[in-house]
Each structure stands twice: as structure tokens, then as C-alpha cells.
PDB file of C-alpha atoms in Angstrom:
ATOM      1  CA  UNK G   5     113.418  96.985  87.385  1.00 75.00           C
ATOM      2  CA  UNK G   6     115.259  93.746  86.591  1.00 84.00           C
ATOM      3  CA  UNK G   7     115.798  92.928  90.273  1.00 88.00           C
ATOM      4  CA  UNK G   8     114.969  94.037  93.797  1.00 90.00           C
ATOM      5  CA  UNK G   9     118.570  95.248  94.142  1.00 88.00           C
ATOM      6  CA  UNK G  10     118.095  97.520  91.123  1.00 89.00           C
ATOM      7  CA  UNK G  11     114.755  98.754  92.418  1.00 92.00           C
ATOM      8  CA  UNK G  12     116.374  99.860  95.674  1.00 91.00           C
ATOM      9  CA  UNK G  13     119.705 100.845  94.159  1.00 86.00           C
ATOM     10  CA  UNK G  14     121.688 104.077  94.648  1.00 88.00           C
ATOM     11  CA  UNK G  15     119.478 107.131  94.653  1.00 89.00           C
ATOM     12  CA  UNK G  16     116.241 105.136  94.943  1.00 90.00           C
ATOM     13  CA  UNK G  17     113.513 106.567  97.169  1.00 93.00           C
ATOM     14  CA  UNK G  18     110.285 104.739  97.861  1.00 95.00           C
ATOM     15  CA  UNK G  19     107.684 105.638 100.484  1.00 95.00           C
ATOM     16  CA  UNK G  20     106.602 102.045 101.198  1.00 96.00           C
ATOM     17  CA  UNK G  21     107.509  98.458 100.412  1.00 96.00           C
ATOM     18  CA  UNK G  22     104.710  95.941 101.061  1.00 96.00           C
ATOM     19  CA  UNK G  23     106.099  92.535 102.027  1.00 96.00           C
ATOM     20  CA  UNK G  24     104.361  89.204 102.252  1.00 94.00           C
ATOM     21  CA  UNK G  25     105.194  85.536 102.072  1.00 94.00           C
ATOM     22  CA  UNK G  26     103.329  82.269 101.705  1.00 89.00           C
ATOM     23  CA  UNK G  27     100.969  81.827 104.634  1.00 87.00           C
ATOM     24  CA  UNK G  28     102.357  78.380 105.415  1.00 90.00           C
ATOM     25  CA  UNK G  29     105.933  79.727 105.436  1.00 92.00           C
ATOM     26  CA  UNK G  30     105.228  82.196 108.227  1.00 94.00           C
ATOM     27  CA  UNK G  31     103.210  79.621 110.171  1.00 93.00           C
ATOM     28  CA  UNK G  32     105.697  76.755 109.869  1.00 92.00           C
ATOM     29  CA  UNK G  33     108.767  76.980 112.069  1.00 92.00           C
ATOM     30  CA  UNK G  34     111.098  75.102 109.715  1.00 92.00           C
ATOM     31  CA  UNK G  35     110.206  77.428 106.811  1.00 93.00           C
ATOM     32  CA  UNK G  36     110.808  80.738 108.575  1.00 95.00           C
ATOM     33  CA  UNK G  37     114.632  80.839 108.300  1.00 96.00           C
ATOM     34  CA  UNK G  38     114.434  81.446 104.542  1.00 96.00           C
ATOM     35  CA  UNK G  39     112.205  84.511 105.093  1.00 96.00           C
ATOM     36  CA  UNK G  40     114.423  85.782 107.894  1.00 97.00           C
ATOM     37  CA  UNK G  41     117.468  85.441 105.651  1.00 97.00           C
ATOM     38  CA  UNK G  42     115.714  87.481 102.945  1.00 96.00           C
ATOM     39  CA  UNK G  43     114.944  90.235 105.460  1.00 96.00           C
ATOM     40  CA  UNK G  44     118.633  90.439 106.353  1.00 96.00           C
ATOM     41  CA  UNK G  45     119.184  91.594 102.784  1.00 94.00           C
ATOM     42  CA  UNK G  46     116.029  93.663 102.370  1.00 95.00           C
ATOM     43  CA  UNK G  47     116.132  95.593 105.657  1.00 95.00           C
ATOM     44  CA  UNK G  48     119.333  97.568 104.938  1.00 94.00           C
ATOM     45  CA  UNK G  49     118.099  98.237 101.390  1.00 94.00           C
ATOM     46  CA  UNK G  50     114.900  99.785 102.770  1.00 95.00           C
ATOM     47  CA  UNK G  51     116.912 101.843 105.217  1.00 94.00           C
ATOM     48  CA  UNK G  52     119.169 103.253 102.481  1.00 93.00           C
ATOM     49  CA  UNK G  53     116.143 104.100 100.318  1.00 94.00           C
ATOM     50  CA  UNK G  54     114.296 105.738 103.251  1.00 94.00           C
ATOM     51  CA  UNK G  55     111.488 103.232 102.697  1.00 95.00           C
ATOM     52  CA  UNK G  56     108.994 102.125 105.340  1.00 95.00           C
ATOM     53  CA  UNK G  57     108.265  98.377 105.187  1.00 95.00           C
ATOM     54  CA  UNK G  58     104.661  97.229 105.501  1.00 95.00           C
ATOM     55  CA  UNK G  59     104.279  93.620 106.612  1.00 96.00           C
ATOM     56  CA  UNK G  60     101.213  92.153 104.936  1.00 96.00           C
ATOM     57  CA  UNK G  61     100.034  89.273 107.119  1.00 95.00           C
ATOM     58  CA  UNK G  62      98.152  86.961 104.781  1.00 93.00           C
ATOM     59  CA  UNK G  63      95.199  85.121 106.321  1.00 94.00           C
ATOM     60  CA  UNK G  64      95.132  81.598 107.651  1.00 92.00           C
ATOM     61  CA  UNK G  65      92.764  79.421 105.670  1.00 87.00           C
ATOM     62  CA  UNK G  66      90.754  76.409 106.693  1.00 81.00           C
ATOM     63  CA  UNK G  67      92.901  73.342 107.316  1.00 66.00           C
ATOM     64  CA  UNK G  68      90.264  70.865 106.162  1.00 65.00           C
ATOM     65  CA  UNK G  69      90.554  69.147 103.769  1.00 57.00           C
ATOM     66  CA  UNK G  70      94.186  68.535 104.643  1.00 65.00           C
ATOM     67  CA  UNK G  71      96.820  69.944 102.308  1.00 69.00           C
ATOM     68  CA  UNK G  72     100.444  68.923 102.195  1.00 69.00           C
ATOM     69  CA  UNK G  73     102.319  70.646 105.000  1.00 72.00           C
ATOM     70  CA  UNK G  74      99.294  71.606 107.071  1.00 81.00           C
ATOM     71  CA  UNK G  75      99.832  68.664 109.404  1.00 80.00           C
ATOM     72  CA  UNK G  76     102.810  70.603 110.790  1.00 81.00           C
ATOM     73  CA  UNK G  77     100.552  73.535 111.665  1.00 89.00           C
ATOM     74  CA  UNK G  78      97.484  71.966 113.273  1.00 88.00           C
ATOM     75  CA  UNK G  79      93.991  73.426 113.467  1.00 89.00           C
ATOM     76  CA  UNK G  80      92.762  76.653 111.867  1.00 90.00           C
ATOM     77  CA  UNK G  81      93.160  78.367 115.256  1.00 92.00           C
ATOM     78  CA  UNK G  82      96.759  77.130 115.409  1.00 93.00           C
ATOM     79  CA  UNK G  83      97.300  78.460 111.895  1.00 93.00           C
ATOM     80  CA  UNK G  84      96.049  81.935 112.897  1.00 93.00           C
ATOM     81  CA  UNK G  85      98.298  82.078 115.951  1.00 94.00           C
ATOM     82  CA  UNK G  86     101.411  80.674 114.253  1.00 94.00           C
ATOM     83  CA  UNK G  87     100.975  83.083 111.354  1.00 94.00           C
ATOM     84  CA  UNK G  88     101.056  85.990 113.810  1.00 93.00           C
ATOM     85  CA  UNK G  89     104.018  84.454 115.619  1.00 94.00           C
ATOM     86  CA  UNK G  90     105.968  84.255 112.374  1.00 95.00           C
ATOM     87  CA  UNK G  91     105.365  87.904 111.576  1.00 95.00           C
ATOM     88  CA  UNK G  92     106.433  88.950 115.063  1.00 93.00           C
ATOM     89  CA  UNK G  93     109.753  87.316 114.248  1.00 95.00           C
ATOM     90  CA  UNK G  94     109.918  89.107 110.891  1.00 96.00           C
ATOM     91  CA  UNK G  95     109.295  92.486 112.526  1.00 93.00           C
ATOM     92  CA  UNK G  96     111.993  91.825 115.081  1.00 94.00           C
ATOM     93  CA  UNK G  97     114.417  90.873 112.303  1.00 96.00           C
ATOM     94  CA  UNK G  98     113.739  94.122 110.446  1.00 95.00           C
ATOM     95  CA  UNK G  99     114.490  96.092 113.615  1.00 93.00           C
ATOM     96  CA  UNK G 100     117.678  94.116 114.093  1.00 94.00           C
ATOM     97  CA  UNK G 101     119.079  94.563 110.582  1.00 95.00           C
ATOM     98  CA  UNK G 102     117.944  98.162 109.983  1.00 93.00           C
ATOM     99  CA  UNK G 103     117.959  99.826 113.433  1.00 91.00           C
ATOM    100  CA  UNK G 104     117.911 103.338 111.960  1.00 92.00           C
ATOM    101  CA  UNK G 105     115.244 102.645 109.368  1.00 91.00           C
ATOM    102  CA  UNK G 106     111.520 103.269 109.554  1.00 93.00           C
ATOM    103  CA  UNK G 107     109.758 100.865 111.948  1.00 92.00           C
ATOM    104  CA  UNK G 108     107.566  98.446 110.025  1.00 93.00           C
ATOM    105  CA  UNK G 109     103.829  98.856 109.861  1.00 92.00           C
ATOM    106  CA  UNK G 110     101.522  95.888 109.723  1.00 91.00           C
ATOM    107  CA  UNK G 111      98.627  95.191 107.388  1.00 93.00           C
ATOM    108  CA  UNK G 112      97.046  92.378 109.354  1.00 93.00           C
ATOM    109  CA  UNK G 113      94.685  90.529 107.036  1.00 95.00           C
ATOM    110  CA  UNK G 114      95.136  87.474 109.255  1.00 94.00           C
ATOM    111  CA  UNK G 115      93.448  89.271 112.150  1.00 94.00           C
ATOM    112  CA  UNK G 116      90.798  90.843 109.911  1.00 95.00           C
ATOM    113  CA  UNK G 117      89.822  87.469 108.452  1.00 96.00           C
ATOM    114  CA  UNK G 118      89.762  86.008 111.972  1.00 95.00           C
ATOM    115  CA  UNK G 119      87.214  88.653 112.998  1.00 95.00           C
ATOM    116  CA  UNK G 120      84.986  87.793 110.034  1.00 96.00           C
ATOM    117  CA  UNK G 121      85.363  84.082 110.872  1.00 96.00           C
ATOM    118  CA  UNK G 122      84.020  84.725 114.361  1.00 95.00           C
ATOM    119  CA  UNK G 123      81.270  87.191 113.482  1.00 95.00           C
ATOM    120  CA  UNK G 124      80.014  85.997 110.107  1.00 96.00           C
ATOM    121  CA  UNK G 125      81.321  82.491 109.340  1.00 95.00           C
ATOM    122  CA  UNK G 126      79.208  82.210 106.206  1.00 95.00           C
ATOM    123  CA  UNK G 127      80.838  85.373 104.847  1.00 96.00           C
ATOM    124  CA  UNK G 128      84.296  84.112 105.842  1.00 96.00           C
ATOM    125  CA  UNK G 129      83.899  81.189 103.440  1.00 93.00           C
ATOM    126  CA  UNK G 130      83.027  83.632 100.662  1.00 93.00           C
ATOM    127  CA  UNK G 131      86.282  85.532 101.185  1.00 95.00           C
ATOM    128  CA  UNK G 132      88.043  82.590  99.512  1.00 92.00           C
ATOM    129  CA  UNK G 133      87.880  81.184  95.998  1.00 88.00           C
ATOM    130  CA  UNK G 134      86.749  77.581  95.494  1.00 84.00           C
ATOM    131  CA  UNK G 135      90.360  76.473  96.033  1.00 83.00           C
ATOM    132  CA  UNK G 136      89.849  77.729  99.621  1.00 83.00           C
ATOM    133  CA  UNK G 137      92.975  79.866  99.854  1.00 83.00           C
ATOM    134  CA  UNK G 138      93.040  82.486  97.056  1.00 87.00           C
ATOM    135  CA  UNK G 139      90.788  85.515  97.693  1.00 91.00           C
ATOM    136  CA  UNK G 140      87.547  86.293  95.924  1.00 91.00           C
ATOM    137  CA  UNK G 141      86.594  89.915  95.140  1.00 92.00           C
ATOM    138  CA  UNK G 142      85.233  90.044  98.716  1.00 94.00           C
ATOM    139  CA  UNK G 143      88.564  88.906 100.132  1.00 95.00           C
ATOM    140  CA  UNK G 144      90.455  91.257  97.829  1.00 94.00           C
ATOM    141  CA  UNK G 145      88.395  94.201  99.080  1.00 96.00           C
ATOM    142  CA  UNK G 146      89.248  93.321 102.668  1.00 97.00           C
ATOM    143  CA  UNK G 147      92.928  93.008 101.695  1.00 96.00           C
ATOM    144  CA  UNK G 148      92.806  96.437 100.077  1.00 95.00           C
ATOM    145  CA  UNK G 149      91.181  98.070 103.113  1.00 95.00           C
ATOM    146  CA  UNK G 150      93.719  96.533 105.493  1.00 95.00           C
ATOM    147  CA  UNK G 151      96.699  97.642 103.372  1.00 95.00           C
ATOM    148  CA  UNK G 152      95.275 101.146 102.899  1.00 94.00           C
ATOM    149  CA  UNK G 153      94.822 101.544 106.653  1.00 93.00           C
ATOM    150  CA  UNK G 154      98.385 100.444 107.345  1.00 92.00           C
ATOM    151  CA  UNK G 155      99.886 102.774 104.771  1.00 91.00           C
ATOM    152  CA  UNK G 156      97.825 105.914 105.254  1.00 90.00           C
ATOM    153  CA  UNK G 157      96.494 105.680 108.794  1.00 88.00           C
ATOM    154  CA  UNK G 158      92.869 106.016 107.736  1.00 89.00           C
ATOM    155  CA  UNK G 159      90.104 104.112 105.999  1.00 90.00           C
ATOM    156  CA  UNK G 160      89.869 104.119 102.205  1.00 92.00           C
ATOM    157  CA  UNK G 161      87.124 106.295 100.745  1.00 92.00           C
ATOM    158  CA  UNK G 162      83.901 104.584  99.792  1.00 93.00           C
ATOM    159  CA  UNK G 163      82.024 106.918  97.430  1.00 93.00           C
ATOM    160  CA  UNK G 164      78.269 106.769  97.056  1.00 94.00           C
ATOM    161  CA  UNK G 165      78.554 105.716  93.409  1.00 94.00           C
ATOM    162  CA  UNK G 166      80.535 102.620  94.459  1.00 93.00           C
ATOM    163  CA  UNK G 167      77.907 101.700  97.029  1.00 94.00           C
ATOM    164  CA  UNK G 168      75.295 102.037  94.306  1.00 94.00           C
ATOM    165  CA  UNK G 169      77.316  99.891  91.907  1.00 94.00           C
ATOM    166  CA  UNK G 170      80.022  97.832  93.710  1.00 92.00           C
ATOM    167  CA  UNK G 171      81.274  96.461  90.399  1.00 89.00           C
ATOM    168  CA  UNK G 172      82.958  99.834  89.802  1.00 91.00           C
ATOM    169  CA  UNK G 173      85.687  98.749  92.217  1.00 91.00           C
ATOM    170  CA  UNK G 174      86.764  96.015  89.824  1.00 88.00           C
ATOM    171  CA  UNK G 175      86.108  97.743  86.497  1.00 85.00           C
ATOM    172  CA  UNK G 176      89.839  97.899  85.702  1.00 87.00           C
ATOM    173  CA  UNK G 177      90.745  94.478  87.079  1.00 83.00           C
ATOM    174  CA  UNK G 178      92.847  92.565  84.547  1.00 78.00           C
ATOM    175  CA  UNK G 179      91.613  89.245  85.865  1.00 76.00           C
ATOM    176  CA  UNK G 180      89.448  88.302  88.813  1.00 74.00           C
ATOM    177  CA  UNK G 181      89.017  84.506  88.804  1.00 74.00           C
ATOM    178  CA  UNK G 182      90.274  81.760  86.519  1.00 74.00           C
ATOM    179  CA  UNK G 183      87.826  80.434  83.947  1.00 76.00           C
ATOM    180  CA  UNK G 184      85.221  79.061  84.091  1.00 81.00           C
ATOM    181  CA  UNK G 185      84.476  80.683  87.445  1.00 79.00           C
ATOM    182  CA  UNK G 186      82.445  83.871  87.541  1.00 80.00           C
ATOM    183  CA  UNK G 187      83.211  86.354  90.320  1.00 80.00           C
ATOM    184  CA  UNK G 188      80.524  87.172  92.860  1.00 84.00           C
ATOM    185  CA  UNK G 189      80.779  90.860  93.651  1.00 89.00           C
ATOM    186  CA  UNK G 190      80.231  92.187  97.175  1.00 93.00           C
ATOM    187  CA  UNK G 191      77.039  93.979  98.070  1.00 95.00           C
ATOM    188  CA  UNK G 192      77.070  97.510  99.420  1.00 95.00           C
ATOM    189  CA  UNK G 193      76.409  96.213 102.946  1.00 96.00           C
ATOM    190  CA  UNK G 194      79.338  93.803 102.656  1.00 96.00           C
ATOM    191  CA  UNK G 195      81.656  96.575 101.460  1.00 96.00           C
ATOM    192  CA  UNK G 196      80.744  98.660 104.485  1.00 95.00           C
ATOM    193  CA  UNK G 197      81.052  95.752 106.926  1.00 96.00           C
ATOM    194  CA  UNK G 198      84.458  94.597 105.671  1.00 96.00           C
ATOM    195  CA  UNK G 199      85.763  98.152 105.624  1.00 95.00           C
ATOM    196  CA  UNK G 200      84.652  98.401 109.251  1.00 93.00           C
ATOM    197  CA  UNK G 201      86.500  95.184 110.101  1.00 94.00           C
ATOM    198  CA  UNK G 202      89.677  96.729 108.684  1.00 94.00           C
ATOM    199  CA  UNK G 203      89.115  99.751 110.909  1.00 91.00           C
ATOM    200  CA  UNK G 204      88.658  97.620 114.014  1.00 89.00           C
ATOM    201  CA  UNK G 205      91.761  95.547 113.391  1.00 88.00           C
ATOM    202  CA  UNK G 206      93.924  98.461 112.318  1.00 82.00           C
ATOM    203  CA  UNK G 207      97.246  98.882 114.094  1.00 61.00           C
ATOM    204  CA  UNK G 208      99.817  96.191 114.729  1.00 43.00           C
ATOM    205  CA  UNK G 209     101.323  96.952 118.139  1.00 39.00           C
ATOM    206  CA  UNK G 210      99.525  94.073 119.837  1.00 34.00           C
ATOM    207  CA  UNK G 211     100.506  91.593 117.157  1.00 39.00           C
ATOM    208  CA  UNK G 212     104.108  92.624 116.710  1.00 36.00           C
ATOM    209  CA  UNK G 213     105.164  93.706 120.186  1.00 32.00           C
ATOM    210  CA  UNK G 214     107.772  95.697 118.318  1.00 32.00           C
ATOM    211  CA  UNK G 215     110.314  98.225 119.575  1.00 32.00           C
ATOM    212  CA  UNK G 216     108.518 101.260 118.173  1.00 34.00           C
ATOM    213  CA  UNK G 217     104.958 100.088 118.651  1.00 32.00           C
ATOM    214  CA  UNK G 218     103.617 103.633 118.601  1.00 35.00           C
ATOM    215  CA  UNK G 219     104.686 104.015 114.990  1.00 35.00           C
ATOM    216  CA  UNK G 220     103.023 100.838 113.771  1.00 34.00           C
ATOM    217  CA  UNK G 221      99.854 101.471 111.872  1.00 36.00           C
ATOM    218  CA  UNK G 222     100.066 105.243 112.276  1.00 34.00           C
ATOM    219  CA  UNK G 223     101.375 107.823 109.890  1.00 35.00           C
ATOM    220  CA  UNK G 224     104.263 109.942 110.990  1.00 34.00           C
TER     221      UNK G 224
END
């Protein structure tokens, strides 16, 4: 479609719309109004198209070395909290502008990455590319598990043949990392662990505190 308006135009019907923004936008108070303004337009469009929004909470990344704008956020722990705070505001805005639409679900990669940070800090670093904020194949797998849980209310399948050869997951990937970097694929144990993290962090009622918390993260 040439535009979002055309995609959700008259007669359009979509089961889900996955929404995300720049991590620093959600975590920085002065940047949130732009996102909230966009939701004022998007919310009624989703409602008309009978579409359930899925808020994809991108993960906070390490704040050292300092990047432009991060001084307004603070420490990594501040980043995690402020990211969640921003998405609480976005959920509330969706409820406000589309009161009869589907309550949003949450795909909380921010929380999932926080769990890995606490349990396996060495693995947390490997979730990010060398630029320290784009995901590696490991991070992408965790993203995928989190989004799948939010949309379908269950864990993604993990067939035996994938555990035997994890590279199968990425066989159709158009591009994984920019040259000259070579991707490091997850091991079978890492696939299982990260999938389990998605299961443990599934469901967004605690994060969002939203009106229809019972519907968040559960199929209906």
C-alpha cells in the first residue's frame, strides 16, 4: 500500500498491527508527544478495520559509551523503566482514542531482555550487534518469540530439526548483519532458554496497567 491510510482504508480488515518506535523516543519525555499524536490517528483506523494493536516494546540498551540523547535518560536501569513508562502512556492513548476497539496486547522485549541481563549478562551482550543496539540473530530470535506469544497466546513451535540445526531458522533471511560481520547463530540450548524467557515475561497487564488488562497477552 502507498500509505498507512490506504492500508487501513475502507473495507480493510487486519487481525493485528504491530507497533514500535525508537527506544529513545519512548524513554525520553520530550519525544513522546510525537508518538502520542501518531496514535491519535492510528487508533481510530485500527478500530474501523477491527484490528488489534500489538505494542512491541523494544529493549533498552547499554548507556555506555554515551550516545547523543542518552544523558536525558540516565542509567541502563533508568532506560528500562522509562521505556516501560512510555509504553504505558501509549496504551492509555490507544484506549482513549479507540474506546470500542480491541485492547492492545504487549510484546515486551524490554522486559525479556532485562531478564536475560539479570540471569545471563554475558548472553545479554550477545543479543546486540557490535553497534550495541541492533539485534543479532540471538536477539532477533528473542524478538520473534516475544511477538509470537503476544499475538497467539502461546509459545512458537521449536521443531527437533531446528534444534539439530539452528541455522534453519535463518535460511530465508534476506540479510542478517552488515558486511563484513558474520552472524553468530544461537545454539540449541540458547534457543530453548530464550524461548523460555519469552514465556516467563509473556503478558503485559503489569507493565501497562491498562483498562482491559485481562485481554492483554491472551487470545480472545
